[in-house]
Coordinates of C-alpha atoms in Angstrom, one line a residue:
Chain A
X1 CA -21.8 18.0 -2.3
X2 CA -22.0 14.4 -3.2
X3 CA -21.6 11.4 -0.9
X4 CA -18.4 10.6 -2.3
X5 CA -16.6 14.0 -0.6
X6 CA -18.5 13.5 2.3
X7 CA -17.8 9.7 3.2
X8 CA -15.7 10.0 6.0
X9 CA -12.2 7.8 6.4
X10 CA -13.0 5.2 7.9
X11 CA -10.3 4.5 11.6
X12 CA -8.8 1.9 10.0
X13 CA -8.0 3.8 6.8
X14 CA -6.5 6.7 8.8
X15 CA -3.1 5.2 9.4
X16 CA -0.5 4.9 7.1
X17 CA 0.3 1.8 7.9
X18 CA -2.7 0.3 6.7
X19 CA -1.9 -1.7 3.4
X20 CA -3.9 0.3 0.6
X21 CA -5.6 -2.3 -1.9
X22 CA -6.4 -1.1 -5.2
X23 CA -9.5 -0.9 -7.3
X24 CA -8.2 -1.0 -10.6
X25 CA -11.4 0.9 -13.5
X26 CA -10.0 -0.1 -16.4
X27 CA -8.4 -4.2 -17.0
X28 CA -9.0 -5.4 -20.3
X29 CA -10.3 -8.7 -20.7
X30 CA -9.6 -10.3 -24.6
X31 CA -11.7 -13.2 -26.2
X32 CA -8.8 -16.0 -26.9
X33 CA -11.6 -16.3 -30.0
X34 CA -14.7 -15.6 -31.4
X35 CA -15.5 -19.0 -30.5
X36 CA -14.9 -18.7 -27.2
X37 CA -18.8 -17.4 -27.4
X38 CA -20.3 -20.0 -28.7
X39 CA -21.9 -21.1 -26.0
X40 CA -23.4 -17.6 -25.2
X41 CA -24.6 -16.9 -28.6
X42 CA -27.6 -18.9 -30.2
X43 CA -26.7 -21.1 -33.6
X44 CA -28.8 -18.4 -35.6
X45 CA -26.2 -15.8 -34.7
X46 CA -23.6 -18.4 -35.0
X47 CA -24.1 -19.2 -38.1
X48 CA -24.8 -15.6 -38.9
X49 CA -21.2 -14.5 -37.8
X50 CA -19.7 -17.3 -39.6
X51 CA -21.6 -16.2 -43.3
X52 CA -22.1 -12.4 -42.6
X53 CA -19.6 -11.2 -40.3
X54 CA -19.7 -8.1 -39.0
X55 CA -21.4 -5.0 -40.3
X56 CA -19.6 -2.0 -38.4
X57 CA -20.1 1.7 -39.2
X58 CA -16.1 1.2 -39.3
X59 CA -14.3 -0.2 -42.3
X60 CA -12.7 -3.7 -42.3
X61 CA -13.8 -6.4 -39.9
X62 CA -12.0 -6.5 -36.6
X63 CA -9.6 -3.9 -37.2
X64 CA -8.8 -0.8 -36.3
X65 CA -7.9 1.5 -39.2
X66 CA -3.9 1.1 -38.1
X67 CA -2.1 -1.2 -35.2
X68 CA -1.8 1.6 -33.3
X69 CA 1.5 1.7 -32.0
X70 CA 2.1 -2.1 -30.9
X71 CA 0.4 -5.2 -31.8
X72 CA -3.1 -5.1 -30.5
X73 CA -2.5 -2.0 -28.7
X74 CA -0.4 -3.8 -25.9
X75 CA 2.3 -4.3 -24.0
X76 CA 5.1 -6.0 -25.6
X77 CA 5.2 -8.1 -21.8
X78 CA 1.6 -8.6 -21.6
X79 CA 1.7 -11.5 -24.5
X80 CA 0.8 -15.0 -22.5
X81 CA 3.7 -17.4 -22.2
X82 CA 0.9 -20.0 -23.2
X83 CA -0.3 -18.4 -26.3
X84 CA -3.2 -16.5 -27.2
X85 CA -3.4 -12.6 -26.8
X86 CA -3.2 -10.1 -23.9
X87 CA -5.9 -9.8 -21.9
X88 CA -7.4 -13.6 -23.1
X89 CA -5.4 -15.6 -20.3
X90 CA -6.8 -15.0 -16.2
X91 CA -4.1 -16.9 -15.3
X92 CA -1.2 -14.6 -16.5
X93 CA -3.2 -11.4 -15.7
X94 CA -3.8 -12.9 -12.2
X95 CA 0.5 -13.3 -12.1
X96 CA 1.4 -10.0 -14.3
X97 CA -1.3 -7.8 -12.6
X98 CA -3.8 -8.2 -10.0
X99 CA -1.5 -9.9 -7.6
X100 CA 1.4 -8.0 -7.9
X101 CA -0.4 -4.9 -7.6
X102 CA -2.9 -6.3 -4.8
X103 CA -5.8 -5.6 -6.9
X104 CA -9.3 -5.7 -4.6
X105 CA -11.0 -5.7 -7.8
X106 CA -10.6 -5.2 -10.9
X107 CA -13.5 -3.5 -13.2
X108 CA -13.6 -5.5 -16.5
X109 CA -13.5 -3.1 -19.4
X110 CA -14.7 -5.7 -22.6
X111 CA -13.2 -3.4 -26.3
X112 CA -13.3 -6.4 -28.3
X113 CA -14.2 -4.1 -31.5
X114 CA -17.7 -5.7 -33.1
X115 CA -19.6 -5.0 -29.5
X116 CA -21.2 -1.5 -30.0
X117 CA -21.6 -0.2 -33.4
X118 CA -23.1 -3.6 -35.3
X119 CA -25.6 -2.1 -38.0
X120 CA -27.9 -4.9 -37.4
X121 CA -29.0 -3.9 -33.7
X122 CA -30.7 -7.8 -33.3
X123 CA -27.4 -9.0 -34.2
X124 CA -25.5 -6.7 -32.0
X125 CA -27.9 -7.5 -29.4
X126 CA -27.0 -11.1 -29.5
X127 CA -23.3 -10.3 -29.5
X128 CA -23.9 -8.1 -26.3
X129 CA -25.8 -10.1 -24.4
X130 CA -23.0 -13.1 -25.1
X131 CA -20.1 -11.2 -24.3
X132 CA -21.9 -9.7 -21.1
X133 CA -22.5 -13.8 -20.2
X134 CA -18.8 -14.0 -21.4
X135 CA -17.8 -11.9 -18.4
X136 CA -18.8 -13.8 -15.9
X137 CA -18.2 -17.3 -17.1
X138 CA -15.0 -16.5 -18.4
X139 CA -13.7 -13.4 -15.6
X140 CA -15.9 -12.8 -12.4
X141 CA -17.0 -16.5 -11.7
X142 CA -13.4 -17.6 -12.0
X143 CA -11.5 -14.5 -10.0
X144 CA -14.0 -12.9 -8.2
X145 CA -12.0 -9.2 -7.8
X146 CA -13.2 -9.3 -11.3
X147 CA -16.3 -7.3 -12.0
X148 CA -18.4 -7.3 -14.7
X149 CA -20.3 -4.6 -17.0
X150 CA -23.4 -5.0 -19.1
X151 CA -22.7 -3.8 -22.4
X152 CA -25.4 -2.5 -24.5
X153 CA -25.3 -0.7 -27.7
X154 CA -27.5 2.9 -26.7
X155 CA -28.7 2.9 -31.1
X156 CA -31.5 0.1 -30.0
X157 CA -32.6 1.6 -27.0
X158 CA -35.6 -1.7 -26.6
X159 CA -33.1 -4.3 -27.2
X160 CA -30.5 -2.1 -24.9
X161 CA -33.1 -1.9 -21.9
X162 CA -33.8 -5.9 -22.5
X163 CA -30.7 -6.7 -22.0
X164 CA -30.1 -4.6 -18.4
X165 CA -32.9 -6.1 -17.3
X166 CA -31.9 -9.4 -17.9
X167 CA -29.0 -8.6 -16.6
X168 CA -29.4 -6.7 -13.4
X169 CA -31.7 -9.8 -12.3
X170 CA -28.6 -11.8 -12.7
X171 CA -27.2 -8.9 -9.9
X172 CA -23.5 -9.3 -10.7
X173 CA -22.9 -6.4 -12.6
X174 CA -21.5 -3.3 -11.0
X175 CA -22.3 -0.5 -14.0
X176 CA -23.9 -0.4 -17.5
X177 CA -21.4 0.7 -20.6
X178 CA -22.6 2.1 -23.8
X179 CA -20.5 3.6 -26.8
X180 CA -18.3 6.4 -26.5
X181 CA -19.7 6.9 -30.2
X182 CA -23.1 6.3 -31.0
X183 CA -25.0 7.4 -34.0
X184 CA -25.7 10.7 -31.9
X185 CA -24.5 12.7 -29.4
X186 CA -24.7 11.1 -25.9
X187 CA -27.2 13.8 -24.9
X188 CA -29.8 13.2 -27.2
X189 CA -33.2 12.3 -26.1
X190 CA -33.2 9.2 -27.9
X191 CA -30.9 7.4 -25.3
X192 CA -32.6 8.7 -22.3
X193 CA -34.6 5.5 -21.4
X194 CA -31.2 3.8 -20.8
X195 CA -30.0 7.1 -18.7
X196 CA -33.4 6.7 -17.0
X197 CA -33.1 2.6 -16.0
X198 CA -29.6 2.8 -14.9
X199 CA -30.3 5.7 -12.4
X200 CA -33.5 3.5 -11.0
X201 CA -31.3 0.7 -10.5
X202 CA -28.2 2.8 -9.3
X203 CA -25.9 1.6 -11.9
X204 CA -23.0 3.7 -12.9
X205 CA -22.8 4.4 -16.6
X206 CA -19.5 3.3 -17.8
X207 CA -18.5 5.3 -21.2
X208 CA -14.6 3.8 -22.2
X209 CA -13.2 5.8 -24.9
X210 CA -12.1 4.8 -28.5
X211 CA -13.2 3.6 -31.6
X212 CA -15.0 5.4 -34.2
X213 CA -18.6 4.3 -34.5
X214 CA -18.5 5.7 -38.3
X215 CA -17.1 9.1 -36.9
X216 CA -13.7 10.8 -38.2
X217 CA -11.5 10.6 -34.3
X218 CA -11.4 14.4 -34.2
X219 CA -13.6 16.8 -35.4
X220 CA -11.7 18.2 -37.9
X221 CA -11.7 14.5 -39.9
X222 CA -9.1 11.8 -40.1
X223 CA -5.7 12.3 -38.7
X224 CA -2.1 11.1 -40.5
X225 CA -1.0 10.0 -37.6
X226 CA -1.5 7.5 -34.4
X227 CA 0.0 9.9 -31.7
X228 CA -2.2 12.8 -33.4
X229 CA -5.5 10.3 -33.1
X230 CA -4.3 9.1 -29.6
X231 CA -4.8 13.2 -28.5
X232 CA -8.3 12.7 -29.9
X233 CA -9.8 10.4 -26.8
X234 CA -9.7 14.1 -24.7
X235 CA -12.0 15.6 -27.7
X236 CA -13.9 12.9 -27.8
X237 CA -14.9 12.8 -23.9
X238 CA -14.9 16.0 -23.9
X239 CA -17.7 16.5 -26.5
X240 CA -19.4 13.8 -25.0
X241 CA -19.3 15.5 -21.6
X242 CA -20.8 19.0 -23.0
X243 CA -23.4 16.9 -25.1
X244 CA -24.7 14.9 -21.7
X245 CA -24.4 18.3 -19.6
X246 CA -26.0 20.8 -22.0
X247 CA -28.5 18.4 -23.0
X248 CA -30.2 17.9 -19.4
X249 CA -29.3 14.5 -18.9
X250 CA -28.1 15.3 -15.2
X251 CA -30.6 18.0 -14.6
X252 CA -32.9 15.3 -15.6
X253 CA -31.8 12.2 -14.0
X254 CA -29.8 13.6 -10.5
X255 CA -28.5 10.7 -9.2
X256 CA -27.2 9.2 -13.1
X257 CA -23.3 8.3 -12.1
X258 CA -21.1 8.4 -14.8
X259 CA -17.9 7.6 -15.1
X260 CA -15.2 8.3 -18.1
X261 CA -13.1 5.6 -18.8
X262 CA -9.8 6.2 -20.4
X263 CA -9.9 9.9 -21.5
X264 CA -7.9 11.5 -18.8
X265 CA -8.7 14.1 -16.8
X266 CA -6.1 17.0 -17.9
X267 CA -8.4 18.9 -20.2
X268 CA -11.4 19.0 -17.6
X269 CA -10.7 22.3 -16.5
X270 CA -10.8 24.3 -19.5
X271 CA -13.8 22.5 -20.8
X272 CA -15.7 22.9 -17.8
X273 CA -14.8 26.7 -17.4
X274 CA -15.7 27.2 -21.2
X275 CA -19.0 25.6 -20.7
X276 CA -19.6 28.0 -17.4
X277 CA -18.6 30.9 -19.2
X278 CA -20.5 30.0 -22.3
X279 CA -23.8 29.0 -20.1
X280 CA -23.7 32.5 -18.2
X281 CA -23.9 34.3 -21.8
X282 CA -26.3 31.9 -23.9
X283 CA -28.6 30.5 -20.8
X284 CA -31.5 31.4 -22.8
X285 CA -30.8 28.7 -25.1
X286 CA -30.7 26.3 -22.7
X287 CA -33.2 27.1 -20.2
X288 CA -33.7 23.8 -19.3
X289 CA -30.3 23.6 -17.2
X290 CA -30.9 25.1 -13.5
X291 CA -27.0 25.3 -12.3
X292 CA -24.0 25.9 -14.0
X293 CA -22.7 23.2 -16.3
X294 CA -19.8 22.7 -13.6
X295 CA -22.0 22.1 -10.9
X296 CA -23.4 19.0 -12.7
X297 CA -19.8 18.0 -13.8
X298 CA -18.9 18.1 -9.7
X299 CA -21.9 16.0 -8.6
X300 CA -22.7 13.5 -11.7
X301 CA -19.4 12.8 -13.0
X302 CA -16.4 10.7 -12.5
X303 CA -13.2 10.6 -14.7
X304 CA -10.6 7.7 -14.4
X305 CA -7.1 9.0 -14.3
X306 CA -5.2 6.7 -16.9
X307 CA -3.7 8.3 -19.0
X308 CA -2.0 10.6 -17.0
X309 CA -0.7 13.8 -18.4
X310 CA 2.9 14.4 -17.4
X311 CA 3.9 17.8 -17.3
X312 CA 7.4 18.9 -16.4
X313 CA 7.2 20.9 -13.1
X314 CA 5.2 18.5 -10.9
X315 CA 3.5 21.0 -8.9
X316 CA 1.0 21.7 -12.2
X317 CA 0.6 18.1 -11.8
X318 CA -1.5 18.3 -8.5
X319 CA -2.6 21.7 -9.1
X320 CA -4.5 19.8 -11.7
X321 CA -5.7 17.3 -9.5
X322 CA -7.4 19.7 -7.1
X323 CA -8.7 21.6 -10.0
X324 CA -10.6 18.5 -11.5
X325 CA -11.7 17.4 -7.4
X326 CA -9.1 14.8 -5.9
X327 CA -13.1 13.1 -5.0
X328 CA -13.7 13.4 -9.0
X329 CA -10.9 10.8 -9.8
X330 CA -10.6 6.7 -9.8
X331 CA -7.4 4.9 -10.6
X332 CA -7.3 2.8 -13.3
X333 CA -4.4 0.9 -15.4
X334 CA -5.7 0.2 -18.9
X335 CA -4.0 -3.3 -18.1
X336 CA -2.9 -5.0 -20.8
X337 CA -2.4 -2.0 -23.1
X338 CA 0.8 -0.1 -24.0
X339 CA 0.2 3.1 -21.9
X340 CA -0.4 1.2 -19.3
X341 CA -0.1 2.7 -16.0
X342 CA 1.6 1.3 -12.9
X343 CA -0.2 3.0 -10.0
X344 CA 3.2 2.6 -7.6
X345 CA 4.8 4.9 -10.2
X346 CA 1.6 6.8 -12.4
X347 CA 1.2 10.1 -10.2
X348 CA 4.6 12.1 -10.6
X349 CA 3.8 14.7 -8.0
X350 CA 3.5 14.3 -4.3
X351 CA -0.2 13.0 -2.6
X352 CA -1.0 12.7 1.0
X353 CA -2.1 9.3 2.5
X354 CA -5.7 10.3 3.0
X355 CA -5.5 11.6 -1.0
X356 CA -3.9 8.2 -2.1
X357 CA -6.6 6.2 -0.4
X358 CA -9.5 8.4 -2.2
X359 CA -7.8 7.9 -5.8
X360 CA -6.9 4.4 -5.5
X361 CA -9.5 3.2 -3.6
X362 CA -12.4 4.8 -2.1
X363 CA -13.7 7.1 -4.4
X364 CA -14.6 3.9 -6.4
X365 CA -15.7 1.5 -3.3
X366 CA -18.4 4.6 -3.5
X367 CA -19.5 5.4 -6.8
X368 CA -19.7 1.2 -7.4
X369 CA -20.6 0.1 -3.8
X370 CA -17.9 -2.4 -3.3
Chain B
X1 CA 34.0 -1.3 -9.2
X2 CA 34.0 -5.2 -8.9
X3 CA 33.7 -7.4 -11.8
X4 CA 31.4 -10.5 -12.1
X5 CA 31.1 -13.0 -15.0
X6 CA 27.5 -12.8 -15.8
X7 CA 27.7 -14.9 -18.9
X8 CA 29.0 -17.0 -21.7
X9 CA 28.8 -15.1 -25.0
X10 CA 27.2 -17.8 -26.7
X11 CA 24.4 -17.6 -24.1
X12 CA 23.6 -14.5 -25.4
X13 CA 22.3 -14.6 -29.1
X14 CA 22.8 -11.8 -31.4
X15 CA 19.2 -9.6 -30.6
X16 CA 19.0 -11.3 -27.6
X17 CA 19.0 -10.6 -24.2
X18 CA 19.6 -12.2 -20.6
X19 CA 18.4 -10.6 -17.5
X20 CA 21.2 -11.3 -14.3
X21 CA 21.2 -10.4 -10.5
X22 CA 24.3 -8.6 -9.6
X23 CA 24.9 -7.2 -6.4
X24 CA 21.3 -7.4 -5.6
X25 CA 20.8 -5.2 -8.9
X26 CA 18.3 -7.0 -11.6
X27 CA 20.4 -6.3 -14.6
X28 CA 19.9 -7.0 -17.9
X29 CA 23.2 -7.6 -20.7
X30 CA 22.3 -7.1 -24.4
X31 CA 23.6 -8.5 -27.6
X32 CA 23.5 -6.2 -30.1
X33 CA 25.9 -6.2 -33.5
X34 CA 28.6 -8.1 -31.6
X35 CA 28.8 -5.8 -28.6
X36 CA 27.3 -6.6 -25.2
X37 CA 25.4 -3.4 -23.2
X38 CA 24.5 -3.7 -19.5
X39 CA 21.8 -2.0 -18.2
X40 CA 19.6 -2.0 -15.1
X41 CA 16.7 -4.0 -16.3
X42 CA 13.9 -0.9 -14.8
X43 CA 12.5 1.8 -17.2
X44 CA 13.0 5.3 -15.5
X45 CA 9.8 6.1 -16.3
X46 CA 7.1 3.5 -14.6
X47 CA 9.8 0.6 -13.7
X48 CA 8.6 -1.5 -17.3
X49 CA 10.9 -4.6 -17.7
X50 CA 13.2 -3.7 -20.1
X51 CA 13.9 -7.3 -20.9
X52 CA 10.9 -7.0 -22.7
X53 CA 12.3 -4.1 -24.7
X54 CA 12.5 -4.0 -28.4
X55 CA 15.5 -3.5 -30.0
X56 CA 15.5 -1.0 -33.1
X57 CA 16.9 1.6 -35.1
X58 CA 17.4 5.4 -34.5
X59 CA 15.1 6.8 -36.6
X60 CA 15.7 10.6 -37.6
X61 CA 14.0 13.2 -40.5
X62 CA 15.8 15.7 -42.0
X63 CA 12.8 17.3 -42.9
X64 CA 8.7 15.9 -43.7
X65 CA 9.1 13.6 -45.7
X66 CA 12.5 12.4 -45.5
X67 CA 13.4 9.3 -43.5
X68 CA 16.9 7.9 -42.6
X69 CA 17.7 4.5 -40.4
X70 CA 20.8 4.5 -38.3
X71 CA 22.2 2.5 -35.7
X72 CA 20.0 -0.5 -36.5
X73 CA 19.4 -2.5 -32.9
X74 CA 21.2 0.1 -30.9
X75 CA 18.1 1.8 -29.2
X76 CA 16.0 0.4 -26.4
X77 CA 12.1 0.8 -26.8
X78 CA 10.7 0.6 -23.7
X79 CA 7.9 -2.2 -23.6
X80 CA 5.2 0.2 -22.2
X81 CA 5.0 3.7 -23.4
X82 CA 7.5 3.4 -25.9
X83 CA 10.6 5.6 -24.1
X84 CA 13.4 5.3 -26.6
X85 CA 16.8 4.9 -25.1
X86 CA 20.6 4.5 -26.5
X87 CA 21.4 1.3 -25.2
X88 CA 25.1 2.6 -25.1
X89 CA 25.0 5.0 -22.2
X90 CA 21.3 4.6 -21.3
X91 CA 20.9 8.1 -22.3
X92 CA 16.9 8.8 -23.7
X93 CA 16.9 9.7 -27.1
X94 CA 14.0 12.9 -26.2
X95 CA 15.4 14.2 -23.2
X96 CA 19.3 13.2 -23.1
X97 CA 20.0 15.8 -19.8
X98 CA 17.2 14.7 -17.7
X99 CA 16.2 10.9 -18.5
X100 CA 18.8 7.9 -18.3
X101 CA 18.8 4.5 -17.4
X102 CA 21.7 3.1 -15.1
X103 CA 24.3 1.3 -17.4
X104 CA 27.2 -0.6 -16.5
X105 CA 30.9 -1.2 -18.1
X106 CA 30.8 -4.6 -19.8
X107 CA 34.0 -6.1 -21.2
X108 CA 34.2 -9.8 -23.4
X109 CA 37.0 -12.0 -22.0
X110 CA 38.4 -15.4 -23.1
X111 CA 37.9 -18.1 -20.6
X112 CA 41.5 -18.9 -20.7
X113 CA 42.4 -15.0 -19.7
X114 CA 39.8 -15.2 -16.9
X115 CA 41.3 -18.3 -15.5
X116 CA 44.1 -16.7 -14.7
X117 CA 42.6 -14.2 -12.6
X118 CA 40.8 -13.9 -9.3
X119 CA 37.3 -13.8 -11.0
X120 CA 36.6 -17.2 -11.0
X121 CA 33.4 -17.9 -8.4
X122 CA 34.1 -20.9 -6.8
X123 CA 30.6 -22.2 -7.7
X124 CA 30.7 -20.9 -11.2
X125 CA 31.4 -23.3 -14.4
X126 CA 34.4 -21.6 -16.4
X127 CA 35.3 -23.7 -19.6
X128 CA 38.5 -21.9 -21.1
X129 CA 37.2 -21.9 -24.7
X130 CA 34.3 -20.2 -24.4
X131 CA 34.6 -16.0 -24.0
X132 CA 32.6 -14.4 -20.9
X133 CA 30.7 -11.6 -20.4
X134 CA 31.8 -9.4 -17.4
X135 CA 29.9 -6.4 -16.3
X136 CA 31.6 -3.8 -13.8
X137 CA 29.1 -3.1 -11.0

């Protein structure tokens, strides 16, 4: 089984008495502006920016297709009293959220919606590699619970392995984030090399849902409505999750951590079994996998538990928990956003101390080795 | 029940809100259309601020298609996930049995009527023009 349901509670963890300290997967961090890059991003992509623009596989520049339920998809408390948008002030997130909630850190997750699917991948490059400088000039140098990811678009694989070199020599970042929608399915061979560096340099890879990347939000196309897309980050993760599986990306690359940001963790079960079932009738198609598809799902995969389904009888609550592995799961609040969870109040059925500590805490301290 | 003077009406502007400690209870009076609702100022849900609430209509559809507006101001959105409530009883609007939020009486009183009675704190202003806001807690 994998190191995380074998690390042992530590003496000092074993009372409940012990204050529990959160790590907190999922804080979003907002650029006040695009300027606030400047200094990150050569004049010739400066200038670029200003006469160009972006060139997304999604219509209209720096939107999403709808608001999405509330201005910028936040919380109507999150705005800063100075100005500026949720997310783009560390002084107010510091007040509103990581003190209050005795964050021990916080993982920065960076949407800001040109990062992943520019169609010019030097461009994009550039844009990467400034918002991953971003991060730590802006966040982690300044509050150092704050920790940063490098962000790399997976379409140009050379300019995507530049860029974690560059960056794990700087040795501040704690995983490596790539689209939840790329050109391809995350399985495909094409993306491997980046699969293949992370694991070397035992680097989580960090896949946050949403977006589109050029792709209709649910397989059967475009959705009429926003809570009909906002069902679509579970199909999206879970596609995702069968492509990386069947593929052979953890039969090829054992010790690959990756970790699901923002898609829940309530339709794991069924996918999983599906896949099992489905991989004990078609295994000649797929020689290549040695276990069952669950197997890999239990040993290279970690799912962050915002947002949480709520289902009326809490028992089916934790029954789901311990289906999807109470070691499988990382708390995270999707700070400043409108489903925001509050992780005194998120989990509306009954956990034990030592579960608490796993959810909140540990499991993360050991997939990130904080 | 005892009765506190939370307010002055005109403290309160129509849409707005003001957030009061009563009895140790973080409370928060709305000004909606006139009338003045009390509630306590903690979603049911995940504790959101309802301060932070927004105030809007009761939306309902006969049918697809069909869209009617009612009780404009009257329902509480909650500032997180969006939890509607009916600021009047701090009933929810999808689950009416099982999800409320805590409300409180709340009565409008001239100063001058107020004077007269043994509600006046010691420490607080009263200027018998002005009308109060008292909330039964």
């Amino acid at each position: 089984m994998s190191e995380v349901i074998d690390r042992p509670l530590l003496e000092e963890e074993k009372t409940a008495t012990t204050r529990l300290r959160i790590v907190d997967c999922d804080v979003h961090p907002s650029l006040r502006s695009t300027d606030d890059l400047n200094e990150f991003l050569p004049k010739r992509w400066q200038q670029h920016l200003r006469e160009y623009g972006s060139h997304l596989r999604t219509p209209y520049l720096f939107t999403t297709p709808y608001p999405r339920s509330s201005p910028l998809i936040a919380r109507r408390d999150a705005w800063p009293p100075t100005g500026g948008v949720p997310g783009s002030d560390l002084a107010f997130m510091q007040k509103q959220h990581l003190d209050p909630l005795d964050v021990e850190f916080g993982i920065l997750q960076v949407l800001d919606l040109f990062i992943f699917s520019q169609q010019n991948l030097e461009f994009g490059a550039a844009i990467q590699r400034a918002i991953n400088d971003w991060q730590l000039a802006f966040w982690s140098h300044r509050d150092p619970r704050l920790k940063a990811s490098i962000l790399v678009g997976q379409d140009g694989v050379d300019l995507a392995i530049a860029e974690i070199e560059r960056c794990a020599k700087i040795g501040e970042y704690i995983q490596i984030n790539v689209s939840p929608r790329a050109n391809e399915p995350l399985g495909r061979r094409r993306y491997w090399p980046i699969y293949e560096r992370a694991q070397e340099l035992d680097l989580p890879l960090g896949i946050h849902v949403g977006g589109y990347g050029g792709h209709p939000p649910t397989g059967g196309g475009w959705p009429s409505y926003y809570v009909e897309e906002h069902q679509s980050n579970a199909h999206t993760i879970a596609a995702q999750l069968a492509s990386l599986v069947i593929e052979g990306v953890p039969e090829r690359f054992p010790r690959l951590k990756i970790v699901f940001i923002e898609g829940g963790f309530g339709w794991i079960p069924s996918a999983v079994w599906r896949m099992d079932q489905h991989f004990e009738r078609f295994r000649s198609e797929v020689p290549h996998l040695k276990r069952k598809p669950s197997e890999y799902v239990r040993e290279n995969f970690w799912f962050t538990t915002q947002p949480i389904d709520e289902p009326d009888e809490a028992r089916h609550l934790r029954a789901l928990i311990e289906w999807v592995g109470i070691d499988r799961l990382l708390f995270s609040s999707d700070y400043p956003h409108w489903d925001f969870d509050d992780p005194r109040f998120a989990f509306k059925t009954p956990l034990t101390e030592a579960e608490r500590r796993k959810i909140f805490s540990t499991n993360a301290r050991a997939v990130y080795k904080f | 029940m005892a009765r506190h003077i939370v307010a002055s009406t005109s403290e309160i502007p129509p849409g707005g809100n003001k957030v009061v400690d009563v009895a140790g209870r973080d409370i928060v009076v709305f000004h909606v259309n006139g009338e003045f609702f009390a509630l306590l100022n903690r979603c049911p849900h995940e504790g959101a601020p309802l301060e932070k609430a927004a105030c809007v209509a009761r939306l309902t559809s006969p049918e697809p298609g069909v869209y009617e507006r009612s009780r404009v101001g009257e329902m509480l959105r909650c500032p997180w996930h969006g939890w509607e409530f009916d600021m009047r009883n701090g009933q929810s609007w999808f689950d009416p049995k099982r999800v409320k939020i805590r409300s409180y009486p709340v009565a409008v009183e001239r100063g001058d009527e107020l004077e007269k009675g043994p509600y006046v704190a010691e420490t607080f202003p009263v200027h018998v023009e002005d009308s109060y806001v008292i909330v039964e807690v």
